[in-house]
Amino acid sequence: MPASPSRPAPSAHPLTSDRRRRPDPTTLQVARGLGWFSLALGVAEVTCGDAIARWLGMPRSGPLVRAYGVREIVQGAGILGSQDPTPWIWARVAGDGLDIATVLPGLADDRHRGNALFALAALGGVTALDVLCAQGLSHAPLNPSEAVRADYGRRSGFPKGVEAMRGVANDVRPMDIIGPEAMRPWTSAA
Amino acid sequence: MKALVWHGAQDIRCDSVPDPRIEDDRDAIIKVTACAICGSDLHLYDHFMPGMEKGDVMGHEFMGEVVETGRGLNGTLRKGERVVIPFIITCGECDQCKRGFFSVCERSNRNGHLAAKAFGHPTAGLFGYTHLTGGYQGGQAEYVRVPMADRTHIKVPDELSDEQVLFLGDIFPTGWQAAVQADIQPTDTVAIWGAGPVGQMAIRSAILLGAKQVVCIDRVPERLEMARAGGAITIDNSTESTVERLNQLTAGKGPEKCIDAVGMEAHAPRALEQAYDRVKQALMLESDRATVLREMIYVCRPAGILSIPGVYGGLVDKIPMGALMNKGLTVRTGQTHVNRWTDDLVKRIADGQIDPSFVITHRGSLEDGPELYKTFRDKKDNCIKVVLRP
């Protein structure tokens, strides 16, 4: 068999990507949404830290809630301001863990158990979204390098060329699969 | 022997396992010379498909040399012969096999009762693809036991290399059947979702079958580059609207034929739809994401054909049945009836019409397998198709 021009040549240097990731727009949209959410939550926690702490049944934790607010603002700015939001979204996941650990003791307080449950449910939902987004960003494909584009652009799979092969198998018509004949088009539509 | 063994989600290891042995007169033992990681292996890797057990050997796209034969092969297969093994196991004797519908063989799935519970009827046994399909050990190993080996093999000419014929076991006939069952006419536009290995083969098949225009939809740039090399017009659905572009390319009428080469793990370009399906999956309210099916039904020209080689395993949600019915669309799907097509495809490779090795981007040993699974799943380093040499 003669060497085919479409066959990949073994290379001493494997084709590699450049190091930038290319997340799908959906994941990027979610990441940006989380960034704005972080900023809004952070501002709320900084300005209303004492009230939030009282609502959760932890009246002496106002400073802690305000500190968490600063953390949220930093994370939000990081997500919205960086070229690659991946580490910032993972930081949000870690922060979610901290938030859940902080709210959990509120369940022991009979008067505020409902509020703590509400907060934990909200945290659970946001954490799930954070994890999905972080995974989506981390698994996004890398951009191909110019060398890869050039190499893959030559891989037609048709040793004799694309146009020479168009229609060479147009007699393959297994009627038990593509039939019944009575249901097939009368003409080929223009 | 060495084999790639499933231990759980995202946990595949190269382990030492017992050598296979003849268990039935119709068995043969194959020494594997080349095997591939298939896109559908990733559904097992990510544990989207139920029915895997710790210790199962992976792999259903492999080839090699016959080293041992059972007494009941009646000369159909001899020691030393070089064969590609189709991913479906076929008895050759049941009603479905006699009709050429090998992927729904009535006898080869020894756990047919489990498949019947899930699907209503048993389907064929598969190599390395869950206990719903028989729990047969797979071919990402040094040796494999091939049941019903007198019918479950494809003999290949010595002058063709392993890499040219390996994909006769799965992705090439899968892409081919997807295109054939779309009944392609010379005036047709064929839209193919997914530029992975099956999508690449479907593009080449649609060209061979004479499509006027082949359009491929994906979001991974190197895959789109390879699709263009094969003669397709490409749509990057991360930056442009698939529906708008397809309508542009068909004077607003839509493609006559649509092929879903993506399957159950599709990514929606719309955030709301993606979030909806991910949440429903997480809550176990659906098992498969029907993004591509919805889009195909919406954009396909009325009276067109939808061909679905992409793998689905269970339940999907929000299928627009109103559009499907009122547009009079025909749906054709199924696992591939491999042996039905392979005699013809071997000739086409030998004639130089097509060389399926174009799709190989990564090569390695069995020991490299676990890392290459991850590379393939994450589409790292421009990975499109991995071939392993045990």
Coordinates of C-alpha atoms in Angstrom, one line a residue:
Chain A
M1 CA 0.0 0.0 0.0
P2 CA 1.6 3.3 -1.0
A3 CA 2.0 5.9 1.8
S4 CA -1.2 7.9 2.0
P5 CA -0.9 11.7 2.2
S6 CA -3.7 11.8 4.7
R7 CA -2.0 9.4 7.2
P8 CA -0.6 11.1 10.3
A9 CA 3.2 10.9 10.2
P10 CA 4.7 9.6 13.5
S11 CA 6.4 12.6 15.1
A12 CA 9.3 12.7 17.4
H13 CA 7.7 15.8 18.9
P14 CA 4.1 15.2 19.9
L15 CA 1.7 17.9 18.8
T16 CA 0.9 20.0 21.8
S17 CA -1.7 22.7 22.7
D18 CA -0.9 26.2 23.8
R19 CA -1.7 26.6 27.5
R20 CA -4.9 28.7 27.3
R21 CA -8.2 26.9 28.0
R22 CA -11.3 27.5 25.9
P23 CA -14.3 27.0 28.1
D24 CA -17.7 27.0 26.4
P25 CA -19.7 30.2 26.6
T26 CA -22.3 28.6 28.9
T27 CA -19.7 28.0 31.6
L28 CA -18.2 31.4 31.2
Q29 CA -21.6 33.0 31.5
V30 CA -22.2 31.0 34.7
A31 CA -18.8 32.1 36.0
R32 CA -19.5 35.7 35.4
G33 CA -22.9 35.4 37.0
L34 CA -21.2 33.9 40.1
G35 CA -18.7 36.8 40.1
W36 CA -21.6 39.4 40.2
F37 CA -23.3 37.3 42.9
S38 CA -20.1 37.3 44.9
L39 CA -19.8 41.1 44.7
A40 CA -23.5 41.6 45.7
L41 CA -23.4 39.1 48.6
G42 CA -20.1 40.6 49.7
V43 CA -21.4 44.1 49.8
A44 CA -24.5 42.9 51.7
E45 CA -22.4 41.1 54.3
V46 CA -20.0 44.0 54.8
T47 CA -22.9 46.5 55.2
C48 CA -25.3 44.3 57.1
G49 CA -23.0 41.9 58.9
D50 CA -24.5 42.4 62.4
A51 CA -28.1 41.9 61.2
I52 CA -27.2 38.8 59.2
A53 CA -25.4 37.4 62.2
R54 CA -28.4 38.0 64.5
W55 CA -30.8 36.5 61.9
L56 CA -28.6 33.3 62.0
G57 CA -28.7 33.2 65.8
M58 CA -25.0 34.2 66.1
P59 CA -25.2 37.8 67.5
R60 CA -21.5 38.0 68.3
S61 CA -20.4 37.0 64.8
G62 CA -21.0 40.3 63.1
P63 CA -17.2 40.9 62.5
L64 CA -16.9 37.4 61.1
V65 CA -19.7 37.9 58.6
R66 CA -18.2 41.2 57.5
A67 CA -14.8 39.4 57.0
Y68 CA -16.6 36.9 54.8
G69 CA -18.1 39.8 52.9
V70 CA -14.6 41.1 52.2
R71 CA -13.7 37.6 51.0
E72 CA -16.7 37.5 48.7
I73 CA -15.8 41.0 47.2
V74 CA -12.2 39.9 46.5
Q75 CA -13.4 36.7 44.9
G76 CA -16.0 38.5 42.8
A77 CA -13.5 41.0 41.6
G78 CA -11.1 38.1 40.8
I79 CA -13.7 36.3 38.8
L80 CA -14.8 39.3 36.8
G81 CA -11.3 40.9 36.4
S82 CA -9.1 37.9 35.6
Q83 CA -8.6 36.3 32.2
D84 CA -9.0 32.8 33.7
P85 CA -11.6 32.7 36.5
T86 CA -10.9 29.0 37.3
P87 CA -8.8 29.4 40.5
W88 CA -11.3 32.1 41.7
I89 CA -14.3 29.8 41.2
W90 CA -12.4 27.0 43.1
A91 CA -11.8 29.6 45.8
R92 CA -15.5 30.1 46.0
V93 CA -16.0 26.4 46.5
A94 CA -13.6 26.5 49.4
G95 CA -15.4 29.6 50.8
D96 CA -18.8 27.7 50.5
G97 CA -17.3 25.0 52.7
L98 CA -16.3 27.7 55.3
D99 CA -19.8 29.3 55.1
I100 CA -21.6 25.9 55.6
A101 CA -19.3 25.1 58.6
T102 CA -20.1 28.5 60.1
V103 CA -23.9 28.2 59.7
L104 CA -24.2 24.6 60.8
P105 CA -24.1 25.3 64.6
G106 CA -27.2 27.5 64.1
L107 CA -29.3 24.3 63.8
A108 CA -28.8 23.7 67.5
D109 CA -30.6 27.0 68.3
D110 CA -34.4 26.3 68.5
R111 CA -35.4 29.9 67.8
H112 CA -33.2 30.3 64.7
R113 CA -33.3 26.8 63.3
G114 CA -35.6 27.8 60.4
N115 CA -33.3 30.6 59.4
A116 CA -30.2 28.3 59.5
L117 CA -32.0 25.7 57.4
F118 CA -32.9 28.3 54.9
A119 CA -29.3 29.6 54.7
L120 CA -27.9 26.0 54.4
A121 CA -30.3 25.2 51.6
A122 CA -29.2 28.3 49.7
L123 CA -25.6 27.5 50.4
G124 CA -26.1 24.0 49.1
G125 CA -27.5 25.2 45.8
V126 CA -24.8 27.8 45.3
T127 CA -22.1 25.2 46.2
A128 CA -23.5 22.8 43.6
L129 CA -23.4 25.6 41.0
D130 CA -19.8 26.5 42.0
V131 CA -18.6 23.0 41.8
L132 CA -20.2 22.4 38.4
C133 CA -18.8 25.7 37.1
A134 CA -15.3 25.0 38.5
Q135 CA -15.3 21.5 36.9
G136 CA -16.4 22.9 33.6
L137 CA -13.7 25.4 33.6
S138 CA -11.0 23.0 34.7
H139 CA -11.9 20.4 32.0
A140 CA -12.2 22.9 29.2
P141 CA -10.1 21.9 26.2
L142 CA -6.9 23.7 25.6
N143 CA -6.5 25.8 22.5
P144 CA -4.7 24.1 19.6
S145 CA -1.3 25.5 18.5
E146 CA -0.7 26.6 14.9
A147 CA 1.3 23.4 14.3
V148 CA -1.7 21.3 15.3
R149 CA -4.1 23.3 13.1
A150 CA -1.8 22.8 10.2
D151 CA -1.4 19.1 10.8
Y152 CA -5.1 18.3 11.4
G153 CA -6.0 20.5 8.4
R154 CA -4.2 18.0 6.2
R155 CA -6.0 14.9 7.5
S156 CA -8.7 14.5 5.0
G157 CA -8.8 10.7 5.3
F158 CA -9.2 10.6 1.5
P159 CA -5.8 9.6 -0.1
K160 CA -7.2 10.7 -3.5
G161 CA -8.8 13.9 -2.3
V162 CA -12.3 14.9 -1.1
E163 CA -13.9 15.8 -4.5
A164 CA -12.6 12.7 -6.2
M165 CA -14.4 10.6 -3.6
R166 CA -17.7 12.5 -3.4
G167 CA -20.4 10.0 -4.4
V168 CA -18.2 7.0 -5.2
A169 CA -20.5 4.9 -2.9
N170 CA -23.8 6.4 -4.0
D171 CA -25.1 2.9 -5.0
V172 CA -25.2 1.8 -1.4
R173 CA -29.0 1.7 -0.8
P174 CA -30.0 -1.1 1.7
M175 CA -33.8 -1.0 1.2
D176 CA -34.5 -2.9 4.4
I177 CA -32.9 0.0 6.3
I178 CA -33.8 3.0 4.2
G179 CA -37.1 1.8 2.9
P180 CA -39.9 1.3 2.3
E181 CA -39.6 2.6 -1.3
A182 CA -43.2 4.0 -1.1
M183 CA -42.1 6.4 1.7
R184 CA -39.0 7.7 0.0
P185 CA -39.0 11.1 -1.8
W186 CA -40.3 11.0 -5.4
T187 CA -37.5 13.4 -6.5
S188 CA -34.4 14.9 -5.0
A189 CA -35.4 18.4 -3.8
A190 CA -33.4 21.2 -5.4
Chain B
M1 CA -1.8 -10.4 31.6
K2 CA -2.1 -6.6 31.7
A3 CA -5.4 -5.0 31.1
L4 CA -7.2 -1.7 31.7
V5 CA -9.6 -2.3 34.5
W6 CA -12.6 -0.3 35.7
H7 CA -12.6 0.5 39.4
G8 CA -15.2 3.3 39.5
A9 CA -15.9 6.7 38.1
Q10 CA -12.8 8.3 36.7
D11 CA -10.7 5.4 38.0
I12 CA -9.3 3.1 35.4
R13 CA -6.1 1.2 36.2
C14 CA -3.6 -0.9 34.3
D15 CA -3.8 -4.1 36.4
S16 CA -2.6 -7.7 36.2
V17 CA -5.6 -10.0 35.7
P18 CA -5.9 -13.7 34.9
D19 CA -5.4 -14.7 31.3
P20 CA -8.7 -15.5 29.4
R21 CA -9.3 -19.2 28.5
I22 CA -11.6 -21.0 26.2
E23 CA -15.0 -21.5 27.9
D24 CA -17.1 -22.6 25.0
D25 CA -16.5 -24.5 21.8
R26 CA -17.3 -21.4 19.8
D27 CA -14.7 -19.3 21.6
A28 CA -11.3 -18.0 20.4
I29 CA -8.5 -16.3 22.2
I30 CA -7.0 -13.2 20.5
K31 CA -3.7 -11.7 21.2
V32 CA -4.4 -8.0 21.0
T33 CA -2.0 -6.0 18.7
A34 CA -3.9 -2.7 18.8
C35 CA -6.9 -1.3 20.6
A36 CA -8.5 2.1 20.8
I37 CA -10.3 4.2 23.4
C38 CA -13.8 4.9 22.0
G39 CA -15.9 7.9 22.8
S40 CA -18.5 5.6 24.3
D41 CA -15.9 4.3 26.8
L42 CA -16.0 7.8 28.3
H43 CA -19.7 7.2 29.3
L44 CA -18.3 4.3 31.4
Y45 CA -15.3 6.3 32.6
D46 CA -17.6 9.0 33.9
H47 CA -20.0 6.4 35.1
F48 CA -23.0 7.7 33.2
M49 CA -23.9 4.1 32.1
P50 CA -25.2 1.8 34.8
G51 CA -24.1 -1.8 35.1
M52 CA -20.3 -1.7 35.5
E53 CA -18.6 -3.6 38.2
K54 CA -15.2 -3.2 39.8
G55 CA -12.7 -5.5 38.0
D56 CA -14.4 -5.2 34.5
V57 CA -11.9 -5.0 31.7
M58 CA -12.5 -2.0 29.4
G59 CA -12.5 -1.8 25.6
H60 CA -14.6 -2.8 22.6
E61 CA -12.5 -1.5 19.7
F62 CA -9.6 -3.9 19.2
M63 CA -7.8 -6.3 16.8
G64 CA -5.1 -9.0 16.9
E65 CA -4.0 -12.5 16.1
V66 CA -5.9 -15.7 16.9
V67 CA -3.8 -17.8 19.3
E68 CA -6.3 -20.4 20.5
T69 CA -9.5 -21.7 19.1
G70 CA -12.5 -23.7 20.5
R71 CA -13.5 -27.0 18.9
G72 CA -16.7 -25.6 17.4
L73 CA -15.3 -23.1 15.0
N74 CA -15.3 -25.6 12.2
G75 CA -12.4 -24.0 10.4
T76 CA -13.9 -20.5 10.2
L77 CA -11.0 -19.1 12.2
R78 CA -7.4 -20.5 12.5
K79 CA -4.5 -19.8 14.7
G80 CA -2.3 -17.1 13.4
E81 CA -5.1 -15.3 11.4
R82 CA -5.3 -11.6 11.8
V83 CA -8.7 -10.3 12.7
V84 CA -10.5 -7.1 13.8
I85 CA -13.2 -7.9 16.4
P86 CA -16.5 -6.1 16.0
F87 CA -17.7 -4.5 19.2
I88 CA -21.0 -6.4 19.1
I89 CA -21.0 -10.2 19.6
T90 CA -23.2 -12.0 17.0
C91 CA -24.4 -15.6 17.0
G92 CA -25.3 -15.5 13.3
E93 CA -28.2 -17.9 13.8
C94 CA -31.0 -16.0 15.4
D95 CA -33.8 -14.2 13.5
Q96 CA -32.2 -10.8 13.9
C97 CA -28.7 -12.0 12.8
K98 CA -30.3 -13.7 9.7
R99 CA -31.9 -10.4 8.8
G100 CA -28.5 -8.6 9.2
F101 CA -29.5 -6.7 12.3
F102 CA -26.5 -8.0 14.3
S103 CA -26.6 -5.3 17.0
V104 CA -29.9 -6.8 18.3
C105 CA -28.7 -10.4 18.2
E106 CA -31.1 -12.4 20.4
R107 CA -28.6 -14.8 21.8
S108 CA -25.2 -13.2 22.4
N109 CA -26.2 -11.2 25.5
R110 CA -25.9 -13.7 28.4
N111 CA -27.5 -11.1 30.7
G112 CA -30.3 -10.5 28.2
H113 CA -32.9 -10.5 31.0
L114 CA -31.2 -7.4 32.5
A115 CA -31.3 -5.6 29.1
A116 CA -34.9 -6.7 28.7
K117 CA -35.8 -5.0 32.0
A118 CA -34.2 -1.8 30.9
F119 CA -35.2 -1.8 27.2
G120 CA -38.1 -4.2 26.9
H121 CA -36.1 -6.8 24.9
P122 CA -32.5 -8.0 25.0
T123 CA -29.9 -6.5 22.7
A124 CA -26.6 -8.0 21.5
G125 CA -23.7 -8.8 23.9
L126 CA -20.9 -6.2 23.7
F127 CA -17.3 -6.4 24.8
G128 CA -16.3 -4.4 27.9
Y129 CA -19.6 -2.5 28.1
T130 CA -21.5 -3.1 31.3
H131 CA -23.3 -6.2 32.6
L132 CA -26.4 -5.1 30.8
T133 CA -24.7 -6.2 27.6
G134 CA -23.4 -9.4 28.9
G135 CA -20.5 -8.4 31.1
Y136 CA -17.9 -9.7 28.6
Q137 CA -14.3 -8.7 29.3
G138 CA -13.1 -6.0 26.9
G139 CA -10.2 -5.7 24.5
Q140 CA -8.0 -3.1 26.2
A141 CA -5.8 -6.0 27.3
E142 CA -3.1 -8.3 26.1
Y143 CA -5.5 -11.1 25.4
V144 CA -9.3 -11.4 24.9
R145 CA -11.8 -14.2 24.8
V146 CA -14.1 -13.8 21.8
P147 CA -17.4 -15.7 22.2
M148 CA -19.2 -16.9 19.1
A149 CA -15.9 -16.3 17.4
D150 CA -16.9 -18.1 14.2
R151 CA -19.2 -15.1 13.4
T152 CA -17.7 -12.4 15.6
H153 CA -14.7 -11.4 13.6
I154 CA -13.6 -9.5 10.5
K155 CA -10.6 -10.9 8.5
V156 CA -8.3 -8.3 7.2
P157 CA -5.7 -8.4 4.4
D158 CA -2.1 -8.5 5.5
E159 CA -1.2 -5.5 3.2
L160 CA -3.3 -3.1 5.3
S161 CA -1.7 -1.9 8.5
D162 CA -3.3 -2.3 12.0
E163 CA -4.1 1.5 12.1
Q164 CA -5.9 1.4 8.7
V165 CA -8.2 -1.4 9.8
L166 CA -8.6 -1.2 13.5
F167 CA -11.6 1.1 13.3
L168 CA -13.6 -1.4 11.3
G169 CA -14.5 -2.8 14.7
D170 CA -16.5 0.3 15.7
I171 CA -16.2 3.9 14.7
F172 CA -15.9 3.5 10.9
P173 CA -19.0 1.3 10.4
T174 CA -20.8 3.4 13.0
G175 CA -20.2 6.6 11.1
W176 CA -21.0 4.7 7.9
Q177 CA -24.3 3.2 9.1
A178 CA -25.3 6.7 10.4
A179 CA -24.8 8.1 6.9
V180 CA -26.3 5.1 5.1
Q181 CA -29.5 5.1 7.2
A182 CA -29.9 8.8 6.4
D183 CA -30.5 7.8 2.8
I184 CA -28.3 10.6 1.4
Q185 CA -29.3 12.0 -1.9
P186 CA -27.0 14.0 -4.2
T187 CA -28.9 17.2 -3.4
D188 CA -28.8 16.8 0.3
T189 CA -27.3 18.9 3.0
V190 CA -26.2 16.6 5.8
A191 CA -25.7 18.2 9.3
I192 CA -23.6 16.3 11.7
W193 CA -23.5 17.2 15.4
G194 CA -20.1 16.3 17.0
A195 CA -16.7 16.2 15.4
G196 CA -15.3 13.4 17.5
P197 CA -14.2 10.2 16.0
V198 CA -17.6 9.0 15.0
G199 CA -18.6 12.4 13.7
Q200 CA -15.3 12.4 11.6
M201 CA -16.2 9.0 10.1
A202 CA -19.8 10.1 9.4
I203 CA -18.5 13.2 7.5
R204 CA -16.3 11.0 5.3
S205 CA -19.1 8.5 4.9
A206 CA -21.5 11.2 3.8
I207 CA -19.0 12.5 1.2
L208 CA -18.6 8.9 -0.1
L209 CA -22.3 8.5 -0.3
G210 CA -22.6 11.7 -2.3
A211 CA -24.0 14.5 -0.1
K212 CA -24.0 17.9 -1.8
Q213 CA -23.0 19.6 1.4
V214 CA -21.8 18.3 4.8
V215 CA -22.0 20.6 7.8
C216 CA -20.4 19.7 11.1
I217 CA -21.2 21.3 14.4
D218 CA -18.9 21.3 17.4
R219 CA -17.0 23.8 19.6
V220 CA -13.5 22.3 19.8
P221 CA -11.3 24.0 17.3
E222 CA -8.9 21.2 16.4
R223 CA -11.9 18.9 15.8
L224 CA -13.5 21.4 13.5
E225 CA -10.1 21.8 11.6
M226 CA -10.1 18.0 11.0
A227 CA -13.8 18.1 9.9
R228 CA -12.9 20.8 7.4
A229 CA -10.1 18.7 6.1
G230 CA -12.6 16.0 5.4
G231 CA -14.8 18.3 3.3
A232 CA -17.2 19.6 5.8
I233 CA -18.4 23.2 6.4
T234 CA -18.1 23.8 10.1
I235 CA -20.2 25.6 12.7
D236 CA -18.5 26.6 16.0
N237 CA -21.5 26.5 18.3
S238 CA -19.6 28.4 21.0
T239 CA -19.5 31.5 18.8
E240 CA -22.4 31.2 16.4
S241 CA -26.0 30.1 16.3
T242 CA -26.3 26.6 14.8
V243 CA -29.9 27.1 13.7
E244 CA -29.1 30.5 12.0
R245 CA -26.1 29.1 10.2
L246 CA -27.8 26.0 9.0
N247 CA -30.7 28.0 7.7
Q248 CA -28.3 30.3 5.9
L249 CA -26.6 27.3 4.3
T250 CA -29.9 25.8 3.1
A251 CA -31.8 28.9 2.0
G252 CA -33.9 28.8 5.1
K253 CA -35.2 25.3 4.5
G254 CA -33.0 23.4 6.9
P255 CA -30.8 20.3 6.3
E256 CA -32.6 17.3 4.9
K257 CA -30.5 14.9 7.0
C258 CA -29.3 15.3 10.6
I259 CA -26.9 13.0 12.4
D260 CA -26.3 13.0 16.1
A261 CA -22.8 11.9 16.7
V262 CA -22.7 13.3 20.3
G263 CA -25.2 11.3 22.4
M264 CA -26.0 11.5 26.1
E265 CA -23.3 13.9 27.3
A266 CA -24.1 16.8 25.0
H267 CA -23.3 20.4 26.1
A268 CA -25.9 23.0 25.4
P269 CA -24.7 26.3 24.1
R270 CA -27.5 28.0 26.0
A271 CA -26.8 28.4 29.7
L272 CA -30.4 27.9 30.8
E273 CA -30.8 24.6 28.9
Q274 CA -27.5 23.3 30.1
A275 CA -28.3 24.2 33.7
Y276 CA -31.7 22.6 33.4
D277 CA -30.3 19.3 32.1
R278 CA -27.4 19.2 34.6
V279 CA -29.7 19.8 37.5
K280 CA -32.2 17.1 36.4
Q281 CA -29.3 14.7 35.9
A282 CA -27.9 15.5 39.4
L283 CA -31.3 14.9 40.9
M284 CA -31.6 11.6 38.9
L285 CA -34.7 12.8 37.1
E286 CA -33.1 12.1 33.7
S287 CA -30.0 10.2 32.7
D288 CA -29.1 11.6 29.3
R289 CA -28.9 15.2 28.0
A290 CA -31.0 15.6 24.9
T291 CA -29.6 18.9 23.7
V292 CA -28.6 17.6 20.2
L293 CA -31.9 15.7 19.7
R294 CA -33.9 18.9 20.5
E295 CA -31.8 21.0 18.1
M296 CA -32.0 18.4 15.3
I297 CA -35.8 18.1 15.5
Y298 CA -36.1 21.9 15.4
V299 CA -33.8 22.6 12.5
C300 CA -34.3 19.5 10.3
R301 CA -36.2 20.1 7.1
P302 CA -39.8 18.8 7.2
A303 CA -40.0 15.1 5.9
G304 CA -36.3 14.8 6.7
I305 CA -34.4 12.1 8.5
L306 CA -32.7 12.0 11.9
S307 CA -29.9 9.4 12.3
I308 CA -28.7 8.8 15.8
P309 CA -25.4 6.8 16.2
G310 CA -24.7 8.8 19.4
V311 CA -25.1 6.6 22.5
Y312 CA -28.1 7.1 24.8
G313 CA -28.5 4.9 27.9
G314 CA -31.7 5.8 29.6
L315 CA -34.3 8.6 29.9
V316 CA -34.3 12.0 28.3
D317 CA -36.6 15.0 28.9
K318 CA -38.3 17.8 26.9
I319 CA -38.3 16.1 23.5
P320 CA -40.4 18.3 21.2
M321 CA -42.7 15.5 20.0
G322 CA -45.0 18.1 18.4
A323 CA -42.3 19.2 16.0
L324 CA -41.1 15.7 15.4
M325 CA -44.6 14.5 14.5
N326 CA -45.9 17.5 12.6
K327 CA -42.7 17.9 10.5
G328 CA -43.0 14.2 9.6
L329 CA -39.5 13.4 10.5
T330 CA -38.1 9.9 10.4
V331 CA -35.8 8.7 13.2
R332 CA -33.3 5.9 12.6
T333 CA -30.9 4.8 15.3
G334 CA -29.3 1.8 16.9
Q335 CA -26.0 0.3 17.7
T336 CA -24.0 -0.6 14.6
H337 CA -24.7 -3.9 12.7
V338 CA -20.9 -4.0 12.2
N339 CA -20.5 -7.1 10.1
R340 CA -23.2 -6.0 7.7
W341 CA -20.9 -3.3 6.4
T342 CA -17.3 -4.4 6.9
D343 CA -16.8 -6.5 3.8
D344 CA -17.6 -3.4 1.7
L345 CA -15.5 -1.1 3.9
V346 CA -12.4 -3.3 3.8
K347 CA -12.6 -3.1 0.0
R348 CA -12.9 0.7 0.1
I349 CA -9.8 0.9 2.4
A350 CA -7.9 -1.4 0.2
D351 CA -9.0 0.6 -2.9
G352 CA -7.6 3.7 -1.4
Q353 CA -11.0 5.4 -1.2
I354 CA -10.5 6.1 2.5
D355 CA -7.8 5.7 5.1
P356 CA -9.4 5.8 8.6
S357 CA -6.1 6.2 10.3
F358 CA -6.3 9.9 9.7
V359 CA -8.2 10.3 13.0
I360 CA -5.4 9.0 15.3
T361 CA -3.8 11.7 17.3
H362 CA -2.4 9.9 20.3
R363 CA -0.6 6.6 20.7
G364 CA 0.6 4.7 23.8
S365 CA 0.9 1.5 25.7
L366 CA -1.6 -0.1 28.0
E367 CA 0.4 1.4 30.9
D368 CA -0.3 4.8 29.4
G369 CA -4.0 4.0 29.2
P370 CA -5.3 5.5 32.4
E371 CA -3.7 8.9 31.7
L372 CA -4.8 8.8 28.1
Y373 CA -8.4 8.2 29.2
K374 CA -8.2 11.5 31.1
T375 CA -6.5 13.3 28.2
F376 CA -9.2 12.0 25.8
R377 CA -12.1 12.9 28.2
D378 CA -10.7 16.4 28.8
K379 CA -9.8 16.9 25.1
K380 CA -6.4 17.9 26.3
D381 CA -3.5 18.2 23.9
N382 CA -5.8 18.2 20.9
C383 CA -6.8 14.6 21.6
I384 CA -9.3 13.1 19.1
K385 CA -8.5 9.4 19.0
V386 CA -6.2 7.2 21.1
V387 CA -4.7 3.9 19.9
L388 CA -2.9 1.7 22.4
R389 CA -0.4 -1.1 21.7
P390 CA -0.4 -3.8 24.4

